[in-house]
Coordinates of N, CA and C and ligand atoms in Angstrom, one line a residue:
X10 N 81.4 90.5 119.7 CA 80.6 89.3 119.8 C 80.0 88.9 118.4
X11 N 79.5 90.1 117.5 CA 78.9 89.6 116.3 C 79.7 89.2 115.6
X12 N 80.9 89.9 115.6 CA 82.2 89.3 114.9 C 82.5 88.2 114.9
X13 N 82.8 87.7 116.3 CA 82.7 86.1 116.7 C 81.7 85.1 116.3
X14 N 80.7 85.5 115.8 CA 79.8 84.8 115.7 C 80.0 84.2 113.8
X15 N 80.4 85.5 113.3 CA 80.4 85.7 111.6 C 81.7 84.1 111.3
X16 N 82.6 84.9 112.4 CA 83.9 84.1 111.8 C 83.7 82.6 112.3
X17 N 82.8 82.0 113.3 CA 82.6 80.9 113.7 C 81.9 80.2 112.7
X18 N 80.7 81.2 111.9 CA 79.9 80.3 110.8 C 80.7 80.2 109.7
X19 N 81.9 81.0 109.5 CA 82.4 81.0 108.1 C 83.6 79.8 108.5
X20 N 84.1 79.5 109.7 CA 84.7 78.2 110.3 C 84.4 76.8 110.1
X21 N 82.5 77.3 110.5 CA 82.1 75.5 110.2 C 82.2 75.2 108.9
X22 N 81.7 76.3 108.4 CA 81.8 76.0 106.7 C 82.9 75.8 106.2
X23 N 84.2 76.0 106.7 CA 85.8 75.7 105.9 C 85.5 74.2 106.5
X24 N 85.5 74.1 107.7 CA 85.1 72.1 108.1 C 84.1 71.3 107.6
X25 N 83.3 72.2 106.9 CA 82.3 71.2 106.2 C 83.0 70.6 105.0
X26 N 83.7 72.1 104.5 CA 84.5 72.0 102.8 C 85.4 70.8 102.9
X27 N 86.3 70.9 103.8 CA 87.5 69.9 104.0 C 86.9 68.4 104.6
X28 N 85.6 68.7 105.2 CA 84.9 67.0 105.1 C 85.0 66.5 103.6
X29 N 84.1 67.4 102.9 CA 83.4 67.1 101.4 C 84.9 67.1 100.5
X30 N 86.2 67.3 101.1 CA 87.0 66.9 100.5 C 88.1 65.8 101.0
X31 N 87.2 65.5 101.6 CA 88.2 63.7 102.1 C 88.8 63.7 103.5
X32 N 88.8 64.4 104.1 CA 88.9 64.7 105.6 C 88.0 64.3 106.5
X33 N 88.5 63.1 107.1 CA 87.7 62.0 108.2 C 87.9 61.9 109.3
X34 N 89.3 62.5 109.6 CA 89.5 62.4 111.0 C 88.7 63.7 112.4
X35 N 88.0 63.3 113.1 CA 86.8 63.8 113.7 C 87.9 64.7 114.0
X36 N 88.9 64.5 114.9 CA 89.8 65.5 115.9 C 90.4 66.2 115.1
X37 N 90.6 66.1 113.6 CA 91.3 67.0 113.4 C 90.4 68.4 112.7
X38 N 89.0 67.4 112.5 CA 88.2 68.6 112.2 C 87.6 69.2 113.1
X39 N 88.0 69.0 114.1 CA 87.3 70.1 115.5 C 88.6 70.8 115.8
X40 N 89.8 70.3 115.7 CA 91.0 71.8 116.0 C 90.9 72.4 115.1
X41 N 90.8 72.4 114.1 CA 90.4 72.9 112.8 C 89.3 74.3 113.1
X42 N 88.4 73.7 113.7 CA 86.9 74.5 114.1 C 87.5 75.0 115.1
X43 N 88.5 75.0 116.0 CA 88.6 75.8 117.3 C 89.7 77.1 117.0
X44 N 90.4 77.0 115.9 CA 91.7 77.8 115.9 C 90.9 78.8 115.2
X45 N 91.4 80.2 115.6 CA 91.0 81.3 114.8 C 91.6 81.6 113.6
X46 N 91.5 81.2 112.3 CA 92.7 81.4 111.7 C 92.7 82.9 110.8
X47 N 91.7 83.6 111.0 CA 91.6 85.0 110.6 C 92.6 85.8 111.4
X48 N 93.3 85.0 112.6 CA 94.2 86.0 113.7 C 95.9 85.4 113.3
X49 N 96.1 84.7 111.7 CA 97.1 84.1 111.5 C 97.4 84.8 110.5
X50 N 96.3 85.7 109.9 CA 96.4 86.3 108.1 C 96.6 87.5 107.9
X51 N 97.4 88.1 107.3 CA 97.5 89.5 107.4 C 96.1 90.5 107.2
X52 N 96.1 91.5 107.9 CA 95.1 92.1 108.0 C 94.1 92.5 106.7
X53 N 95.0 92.7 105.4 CA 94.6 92.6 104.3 C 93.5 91.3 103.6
X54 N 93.7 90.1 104.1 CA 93.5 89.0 103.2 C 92.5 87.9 104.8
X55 N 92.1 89.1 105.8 CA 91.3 88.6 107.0 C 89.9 87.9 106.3
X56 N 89.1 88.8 105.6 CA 88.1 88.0 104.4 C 88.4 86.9 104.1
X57 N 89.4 86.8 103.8 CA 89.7 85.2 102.9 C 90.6 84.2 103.5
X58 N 90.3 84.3 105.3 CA 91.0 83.5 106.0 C 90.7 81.8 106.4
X59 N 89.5 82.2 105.7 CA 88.4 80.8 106.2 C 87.9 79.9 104.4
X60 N 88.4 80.8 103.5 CA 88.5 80.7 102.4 C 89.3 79.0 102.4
X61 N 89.5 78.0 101.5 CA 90.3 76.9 101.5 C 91.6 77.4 100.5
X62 N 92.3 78.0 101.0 CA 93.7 78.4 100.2 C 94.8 79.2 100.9
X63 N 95.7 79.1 100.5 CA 97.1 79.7 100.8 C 96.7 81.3 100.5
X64 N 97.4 81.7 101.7 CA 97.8 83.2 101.6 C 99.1 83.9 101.9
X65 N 99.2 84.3 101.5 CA 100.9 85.5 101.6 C 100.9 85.8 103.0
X66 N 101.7 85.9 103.6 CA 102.6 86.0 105.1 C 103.7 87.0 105.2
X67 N 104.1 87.5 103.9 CA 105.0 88.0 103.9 C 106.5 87.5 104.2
X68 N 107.4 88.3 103.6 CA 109.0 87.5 103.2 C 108.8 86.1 102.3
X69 N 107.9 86.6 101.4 CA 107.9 85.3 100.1 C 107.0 84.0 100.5
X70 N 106.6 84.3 102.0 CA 106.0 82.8 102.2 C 104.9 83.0 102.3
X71 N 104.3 82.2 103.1 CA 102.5 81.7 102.6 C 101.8 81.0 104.0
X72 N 100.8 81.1 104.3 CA 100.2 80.5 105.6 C 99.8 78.9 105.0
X73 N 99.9 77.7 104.8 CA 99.4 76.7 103.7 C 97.8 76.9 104.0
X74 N 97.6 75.9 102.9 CA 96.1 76.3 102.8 C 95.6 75.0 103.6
X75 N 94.2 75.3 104.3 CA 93.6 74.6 105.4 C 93.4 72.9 104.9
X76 N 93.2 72.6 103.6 CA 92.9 71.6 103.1 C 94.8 71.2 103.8
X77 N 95.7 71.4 103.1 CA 97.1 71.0 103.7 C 97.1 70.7 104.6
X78 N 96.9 71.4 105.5 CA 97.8 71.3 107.1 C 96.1 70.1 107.5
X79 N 95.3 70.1 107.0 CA 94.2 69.0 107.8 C 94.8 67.5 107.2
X80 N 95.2 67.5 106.1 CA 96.0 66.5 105.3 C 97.0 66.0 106.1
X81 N 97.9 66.8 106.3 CA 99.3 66.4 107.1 C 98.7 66.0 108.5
X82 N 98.2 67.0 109.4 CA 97.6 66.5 110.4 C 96.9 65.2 110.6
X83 N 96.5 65.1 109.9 CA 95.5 63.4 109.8 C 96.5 62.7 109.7
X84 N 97.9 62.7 108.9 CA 98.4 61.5 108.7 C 99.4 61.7 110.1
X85 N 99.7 62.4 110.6 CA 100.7 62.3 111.9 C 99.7 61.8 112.7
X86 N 98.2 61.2 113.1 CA 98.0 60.6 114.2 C 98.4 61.1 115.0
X87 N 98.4 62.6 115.6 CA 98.4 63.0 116.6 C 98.0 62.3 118.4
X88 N 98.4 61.8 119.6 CA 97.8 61.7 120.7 C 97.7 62.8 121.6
X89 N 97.0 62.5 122.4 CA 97.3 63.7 123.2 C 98.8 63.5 123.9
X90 N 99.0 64.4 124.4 CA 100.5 64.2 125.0 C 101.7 64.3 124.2
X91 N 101.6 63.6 122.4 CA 102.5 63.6 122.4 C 103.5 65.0 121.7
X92 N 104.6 64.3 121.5 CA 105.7 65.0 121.3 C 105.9 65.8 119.9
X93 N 105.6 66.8 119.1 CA 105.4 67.4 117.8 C 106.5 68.2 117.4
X94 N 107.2 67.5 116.5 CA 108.3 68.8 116.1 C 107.9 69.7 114.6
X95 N 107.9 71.1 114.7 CA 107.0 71.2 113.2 C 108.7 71.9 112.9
X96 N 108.7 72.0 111.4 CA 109.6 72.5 110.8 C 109.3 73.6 109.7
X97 N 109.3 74.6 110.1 CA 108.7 76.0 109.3 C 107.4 76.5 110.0
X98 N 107.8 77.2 110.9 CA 106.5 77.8 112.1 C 105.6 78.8 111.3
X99 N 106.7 79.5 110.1 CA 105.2 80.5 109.2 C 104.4 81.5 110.4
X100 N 103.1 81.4 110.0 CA 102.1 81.8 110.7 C 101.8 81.3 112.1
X101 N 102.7 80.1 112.2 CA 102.1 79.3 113.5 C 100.6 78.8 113.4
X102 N 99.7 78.9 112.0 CA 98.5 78.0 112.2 C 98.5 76.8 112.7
X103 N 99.6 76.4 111.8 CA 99.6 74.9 112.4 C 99.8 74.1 113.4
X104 N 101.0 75.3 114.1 CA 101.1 75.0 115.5 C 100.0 74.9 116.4
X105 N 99.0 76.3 116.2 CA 98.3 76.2 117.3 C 96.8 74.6 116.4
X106 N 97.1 74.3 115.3 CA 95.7 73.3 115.4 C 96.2 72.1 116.3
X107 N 97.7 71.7 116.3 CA 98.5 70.7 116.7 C 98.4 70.9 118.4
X108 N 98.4 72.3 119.2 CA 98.1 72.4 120.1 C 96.8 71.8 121.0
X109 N 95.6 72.4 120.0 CA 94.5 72.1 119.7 C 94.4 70.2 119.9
X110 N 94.8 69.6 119.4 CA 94.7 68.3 119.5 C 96.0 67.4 121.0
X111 N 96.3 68.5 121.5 CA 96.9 68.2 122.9 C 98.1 67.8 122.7
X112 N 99.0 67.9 121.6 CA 100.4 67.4 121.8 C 101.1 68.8 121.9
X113 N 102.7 68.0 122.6 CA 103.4 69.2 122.9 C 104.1 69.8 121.7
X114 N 104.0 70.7 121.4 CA 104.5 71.1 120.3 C 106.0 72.0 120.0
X115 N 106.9 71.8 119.5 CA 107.8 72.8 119.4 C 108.1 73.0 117.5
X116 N 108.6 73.7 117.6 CA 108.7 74.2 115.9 C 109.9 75.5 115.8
X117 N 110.1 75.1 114.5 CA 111.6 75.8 114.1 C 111.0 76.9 113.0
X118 N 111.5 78.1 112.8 CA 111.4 78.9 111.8 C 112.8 79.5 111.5
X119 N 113.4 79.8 110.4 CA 114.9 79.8 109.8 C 114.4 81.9 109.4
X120 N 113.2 82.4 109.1 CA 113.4 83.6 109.1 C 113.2 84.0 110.5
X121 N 113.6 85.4 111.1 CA 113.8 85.9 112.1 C 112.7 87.0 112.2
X122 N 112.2 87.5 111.4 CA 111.3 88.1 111.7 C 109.6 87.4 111.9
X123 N 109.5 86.6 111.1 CA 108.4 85.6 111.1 C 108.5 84.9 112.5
X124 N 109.7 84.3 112.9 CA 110.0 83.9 114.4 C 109.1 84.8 115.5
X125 N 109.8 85.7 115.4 CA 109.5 86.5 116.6 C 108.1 87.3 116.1
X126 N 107.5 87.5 115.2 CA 106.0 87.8 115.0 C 104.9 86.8 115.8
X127 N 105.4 85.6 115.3 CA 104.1 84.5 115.3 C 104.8 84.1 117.0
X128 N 106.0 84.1 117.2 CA 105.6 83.8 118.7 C 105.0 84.6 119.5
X129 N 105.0 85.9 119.6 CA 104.2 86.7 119.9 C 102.6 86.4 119.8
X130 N 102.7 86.4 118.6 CA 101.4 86.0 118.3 C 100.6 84.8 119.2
X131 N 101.5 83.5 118.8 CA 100.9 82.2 119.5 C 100.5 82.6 121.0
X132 N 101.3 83.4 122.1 CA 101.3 83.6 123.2 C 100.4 84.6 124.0
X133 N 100.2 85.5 122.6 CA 99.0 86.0 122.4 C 97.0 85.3 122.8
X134 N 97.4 84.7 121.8 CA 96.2 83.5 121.5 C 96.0 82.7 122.9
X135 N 97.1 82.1 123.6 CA 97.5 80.9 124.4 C 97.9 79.8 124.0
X136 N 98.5 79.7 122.9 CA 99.1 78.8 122.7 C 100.3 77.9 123.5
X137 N 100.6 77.5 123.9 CA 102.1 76.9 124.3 C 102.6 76.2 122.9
X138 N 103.7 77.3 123.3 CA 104.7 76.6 121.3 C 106.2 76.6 122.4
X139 N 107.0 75.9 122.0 CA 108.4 75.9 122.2 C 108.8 76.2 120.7
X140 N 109.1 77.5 120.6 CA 109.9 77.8 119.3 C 111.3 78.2 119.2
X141 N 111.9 78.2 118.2 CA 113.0 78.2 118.1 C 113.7 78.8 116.3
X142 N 114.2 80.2 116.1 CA 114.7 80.5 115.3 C 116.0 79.6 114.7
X143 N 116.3 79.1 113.5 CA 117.2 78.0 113.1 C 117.1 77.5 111.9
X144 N 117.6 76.3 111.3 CA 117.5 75.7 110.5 C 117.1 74.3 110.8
X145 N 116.1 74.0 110.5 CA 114.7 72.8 111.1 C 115.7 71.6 110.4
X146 N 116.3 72.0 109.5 CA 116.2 70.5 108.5 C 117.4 69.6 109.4
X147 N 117.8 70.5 110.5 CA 119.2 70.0 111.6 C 117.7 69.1 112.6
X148 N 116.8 69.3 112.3 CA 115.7 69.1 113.8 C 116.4 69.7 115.2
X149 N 115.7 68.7 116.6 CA 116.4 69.5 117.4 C 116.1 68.8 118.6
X150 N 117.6 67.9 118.5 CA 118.0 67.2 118.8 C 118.0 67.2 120.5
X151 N 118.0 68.1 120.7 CA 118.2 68.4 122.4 C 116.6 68.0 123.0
X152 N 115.7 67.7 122.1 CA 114.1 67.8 122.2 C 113.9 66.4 122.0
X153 N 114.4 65.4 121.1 CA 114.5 64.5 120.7 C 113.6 63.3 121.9
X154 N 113.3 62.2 121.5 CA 112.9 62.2 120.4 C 111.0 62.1 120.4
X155 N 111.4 62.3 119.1 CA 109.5 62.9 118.8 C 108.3 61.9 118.4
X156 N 107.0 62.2 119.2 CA 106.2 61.0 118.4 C 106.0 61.2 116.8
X157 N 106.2 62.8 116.4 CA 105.7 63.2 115.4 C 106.5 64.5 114.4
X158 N 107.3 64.3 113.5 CA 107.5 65.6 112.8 C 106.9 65.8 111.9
X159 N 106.2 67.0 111.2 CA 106.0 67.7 110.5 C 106.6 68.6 109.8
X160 N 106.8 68.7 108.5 CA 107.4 69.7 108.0 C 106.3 70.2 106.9
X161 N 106.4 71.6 106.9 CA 105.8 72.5 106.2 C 106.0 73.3 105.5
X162 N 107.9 73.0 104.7 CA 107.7 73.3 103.3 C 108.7 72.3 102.6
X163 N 108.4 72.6 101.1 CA 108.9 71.7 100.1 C 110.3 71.0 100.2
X164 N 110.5 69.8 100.4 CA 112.0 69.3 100.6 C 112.6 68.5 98.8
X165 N 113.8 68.7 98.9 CA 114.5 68.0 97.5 C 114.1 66.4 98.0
X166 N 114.8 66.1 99.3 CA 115.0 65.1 99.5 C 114.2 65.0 100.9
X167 N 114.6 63.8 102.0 CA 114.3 64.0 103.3 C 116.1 64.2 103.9
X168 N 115.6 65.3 104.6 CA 116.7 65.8 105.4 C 117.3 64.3 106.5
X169 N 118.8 64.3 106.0 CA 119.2 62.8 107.1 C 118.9 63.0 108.4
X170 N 119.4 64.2 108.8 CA 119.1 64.3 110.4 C 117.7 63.8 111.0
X171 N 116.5 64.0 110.6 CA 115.3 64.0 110.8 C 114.9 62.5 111.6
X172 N 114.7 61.4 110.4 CA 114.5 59.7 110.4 C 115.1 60.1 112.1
X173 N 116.4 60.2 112.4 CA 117.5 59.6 113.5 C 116.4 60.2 114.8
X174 N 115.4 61.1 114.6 CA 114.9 62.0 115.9 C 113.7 61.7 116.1
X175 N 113.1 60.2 115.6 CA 111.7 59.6 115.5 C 112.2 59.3 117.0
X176 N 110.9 59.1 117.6 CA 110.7 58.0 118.5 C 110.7 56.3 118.0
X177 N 111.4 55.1 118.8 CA 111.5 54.2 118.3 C 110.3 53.7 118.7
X178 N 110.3 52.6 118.2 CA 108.7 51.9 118.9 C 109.3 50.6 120.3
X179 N 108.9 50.5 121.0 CA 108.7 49.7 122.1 C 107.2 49.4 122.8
X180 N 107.5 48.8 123.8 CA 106.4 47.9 124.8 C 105.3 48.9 124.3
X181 N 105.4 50.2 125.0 CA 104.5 51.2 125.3 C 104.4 51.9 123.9
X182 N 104.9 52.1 123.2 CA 104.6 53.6 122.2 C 105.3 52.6 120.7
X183 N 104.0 53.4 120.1 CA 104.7 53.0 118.7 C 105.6 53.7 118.3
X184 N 106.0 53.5 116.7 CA 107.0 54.3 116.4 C 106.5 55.5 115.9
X185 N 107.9 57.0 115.7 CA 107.0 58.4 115.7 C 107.3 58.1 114.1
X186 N 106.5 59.0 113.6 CA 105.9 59.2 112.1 C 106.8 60.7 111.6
X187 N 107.2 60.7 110.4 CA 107.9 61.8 109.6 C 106.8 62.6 108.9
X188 N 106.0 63.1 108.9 CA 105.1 64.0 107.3 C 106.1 65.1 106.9
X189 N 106.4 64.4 105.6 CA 107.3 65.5 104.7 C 106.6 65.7 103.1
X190 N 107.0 66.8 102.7 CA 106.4 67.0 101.1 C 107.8 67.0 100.4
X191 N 107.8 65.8 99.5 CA 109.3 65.5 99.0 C 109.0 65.5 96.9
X192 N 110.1 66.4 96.7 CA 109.2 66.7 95.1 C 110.5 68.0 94.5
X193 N 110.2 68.6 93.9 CA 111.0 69.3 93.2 C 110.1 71.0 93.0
X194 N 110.4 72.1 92.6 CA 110.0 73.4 93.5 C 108.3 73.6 92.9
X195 N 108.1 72.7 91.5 CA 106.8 72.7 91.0 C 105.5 71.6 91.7
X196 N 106.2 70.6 92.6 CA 105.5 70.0 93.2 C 106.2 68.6 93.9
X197 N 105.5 68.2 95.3 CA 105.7 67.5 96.0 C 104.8 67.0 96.1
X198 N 105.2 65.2 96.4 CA 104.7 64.0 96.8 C 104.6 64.2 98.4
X199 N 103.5 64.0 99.1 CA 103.3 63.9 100.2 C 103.8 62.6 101.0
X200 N 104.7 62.5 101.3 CA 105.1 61.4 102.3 C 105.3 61.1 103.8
X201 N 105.2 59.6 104.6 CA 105.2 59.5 105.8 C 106.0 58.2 106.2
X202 N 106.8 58.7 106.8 CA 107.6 57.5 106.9 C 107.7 57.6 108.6
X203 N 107.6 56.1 109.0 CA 107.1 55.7 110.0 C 107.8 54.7 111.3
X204 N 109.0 55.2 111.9 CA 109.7 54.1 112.5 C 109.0 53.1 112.9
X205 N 109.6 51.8 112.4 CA 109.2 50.6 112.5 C 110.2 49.7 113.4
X206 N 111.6 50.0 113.6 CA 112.9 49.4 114.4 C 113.7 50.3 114.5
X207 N 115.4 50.0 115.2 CA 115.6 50.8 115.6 C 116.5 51.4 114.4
X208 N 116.4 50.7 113.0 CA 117.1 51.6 111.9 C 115.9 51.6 111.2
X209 N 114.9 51.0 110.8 CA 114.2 50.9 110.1 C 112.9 51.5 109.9
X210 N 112.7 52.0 108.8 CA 111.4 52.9 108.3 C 110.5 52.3 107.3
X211 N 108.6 52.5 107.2 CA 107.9 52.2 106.6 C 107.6 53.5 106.0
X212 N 107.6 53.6 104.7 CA 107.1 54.8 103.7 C 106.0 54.5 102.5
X213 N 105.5 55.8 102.8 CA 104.5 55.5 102.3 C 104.1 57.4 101.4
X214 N 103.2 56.9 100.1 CA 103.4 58.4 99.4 C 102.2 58.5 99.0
X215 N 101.4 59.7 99.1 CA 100.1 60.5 98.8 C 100.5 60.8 97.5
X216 N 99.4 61.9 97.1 CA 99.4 63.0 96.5 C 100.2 63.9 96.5
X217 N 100.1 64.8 95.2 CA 100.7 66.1 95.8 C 100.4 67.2 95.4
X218 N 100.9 68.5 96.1 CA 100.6 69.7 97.0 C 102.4 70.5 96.2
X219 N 101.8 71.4 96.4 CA 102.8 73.0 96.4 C 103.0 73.7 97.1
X220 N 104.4 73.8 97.9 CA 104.6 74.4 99.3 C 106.2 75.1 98.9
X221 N 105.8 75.9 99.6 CA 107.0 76.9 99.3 C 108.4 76.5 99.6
X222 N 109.6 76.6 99.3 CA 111.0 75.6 99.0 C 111.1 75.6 101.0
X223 N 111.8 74.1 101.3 CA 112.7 74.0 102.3 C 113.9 74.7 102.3
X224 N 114.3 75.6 103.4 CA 115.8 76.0 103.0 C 116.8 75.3 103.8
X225 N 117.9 75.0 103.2 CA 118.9 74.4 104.4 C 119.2 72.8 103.6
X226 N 120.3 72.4 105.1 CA 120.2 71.4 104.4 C 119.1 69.9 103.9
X227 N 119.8 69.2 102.9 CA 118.5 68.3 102.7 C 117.6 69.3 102.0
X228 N 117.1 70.6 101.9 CA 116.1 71.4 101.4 C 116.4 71.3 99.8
X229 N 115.4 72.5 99.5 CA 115.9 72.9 97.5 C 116.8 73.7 97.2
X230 N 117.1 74.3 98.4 CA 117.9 75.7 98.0 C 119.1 76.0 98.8
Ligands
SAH13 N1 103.3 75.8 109.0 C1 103.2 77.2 108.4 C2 103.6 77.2 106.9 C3 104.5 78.2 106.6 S1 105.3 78.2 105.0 C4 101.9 77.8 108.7 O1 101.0 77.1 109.3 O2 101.7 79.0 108.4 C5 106.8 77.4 105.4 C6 107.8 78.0 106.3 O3 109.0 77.2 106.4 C7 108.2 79.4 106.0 O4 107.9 80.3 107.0 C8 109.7 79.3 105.8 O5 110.5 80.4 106.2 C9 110.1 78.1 106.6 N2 111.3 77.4 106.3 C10 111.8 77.0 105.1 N3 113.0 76.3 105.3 C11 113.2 76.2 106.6 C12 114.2 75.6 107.4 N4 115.2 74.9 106.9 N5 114.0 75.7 108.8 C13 113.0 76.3 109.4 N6 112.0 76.9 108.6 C14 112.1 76.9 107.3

């Protein structure tokens, strides 16, 4: 219980940080406040889970750091309901903040061991994740189509497959939204491209961020 209590104050304070650094969207700073993310970090680096930065996960990768994934999250306009495809499950943080804001979530992870850890994990917690070991940069097509992808690590380019697995816009639903980090292995342009018809996309480019290489196709490597 006291524990609970420690890691909740050291929570609001990572959500105060990420206000005081340009983070406005209310919902995404309350999934933010609800995920544990000390239960995402290797037991080593549990201290510095609420810290605003990237940590080691092991097999070369990294959990992104909370200012990121609140970044990306804000610009996918999550609803409740909808449809979330993430690409690089990692730690699954991000899945479960995306849970947290009520969409259905599925996500691809290309290592196998990281796969089967964090789903474990998520199901652990309660998360509902639809995961799936593979190569993200294919999406997944059988799931299609999405209000929202996410990808969560560094692309050369944007993978072709992806755009084609938006949701289109009609009567009822707008079009689904891409967040990709598009850049070269020292840094990416944060981008969001936006179905607007039924070939057509609105893009648009942030800042940028350092995320560990996409593999596959469309990736760096
Ligand atoms: N969203 C994660 C971030 C993990 S880092 C989190 O919240 O912790 C990026 C992840 O993308 C790594 O685990 C890496 O193995 C994975 N990845 C890289 N290329 C991929 C691909 N083509 N398909 C699926 N996963 C990929």
């Amino acid at each position: 219980m006291k524990e609970n209590a420690r890691y909740q104050r050291r929570r609001a304070g990572l959500v105060a940080e990420l206000q005081q650094k340009g983070i406005t969207d209310e919902r995404v700073l309350n999934a933010i406040a609800a995920v544990p993310r000390h239960r995402f970090v290797e037991d080593a680096f549990v201290n510095r889970a609420y810290n605003d930065e990237a940590l080691p996960i092991g097999l070369n990768q990294t959990i992104s750091q909370p200012y990121t994934v609140a970044f990306q999250t804000q610009l996918l306009d999550v609803q409740p309901g909808d449809r979330i495809l993430e690409i690089g499950t990692g730690s699954g943080f991000q899945a479960a903040v995306l849970c947290e804001l009520g969409a259905r979530v599925f996500s691809i992870e290309r290592h196998r061991a990281l796969y089967t850890r964090t789903k474990a994990l998520l199901h652990t917690l309660g998360y509902r994740v639809q995961t799936r070991c593979g190569d993200g940069t294919l999406g997944w097509p059988s799931y299609a189509p999405f209000d929202g992808i996410i990808v969560t690590a560094g692309a050369a380019d944007v993978p072709p497959a992806l755009p084609d697995q938006l949701r289109r816009p009609d009567d009822n639903h707008r079009g689904g939204s891409l967040v990709i980090p598009v850049g070269n292995k020292k840094g990416q342009y944060m981008n969001c491209l936006t179905c607007t018809g039924p070939d057509t996309f609105a893009r648009e480019t942030f800042q940028s961020f350092r995320f560990v290489p996409l593999v596959g196709e469309g990736g760096m490597e």
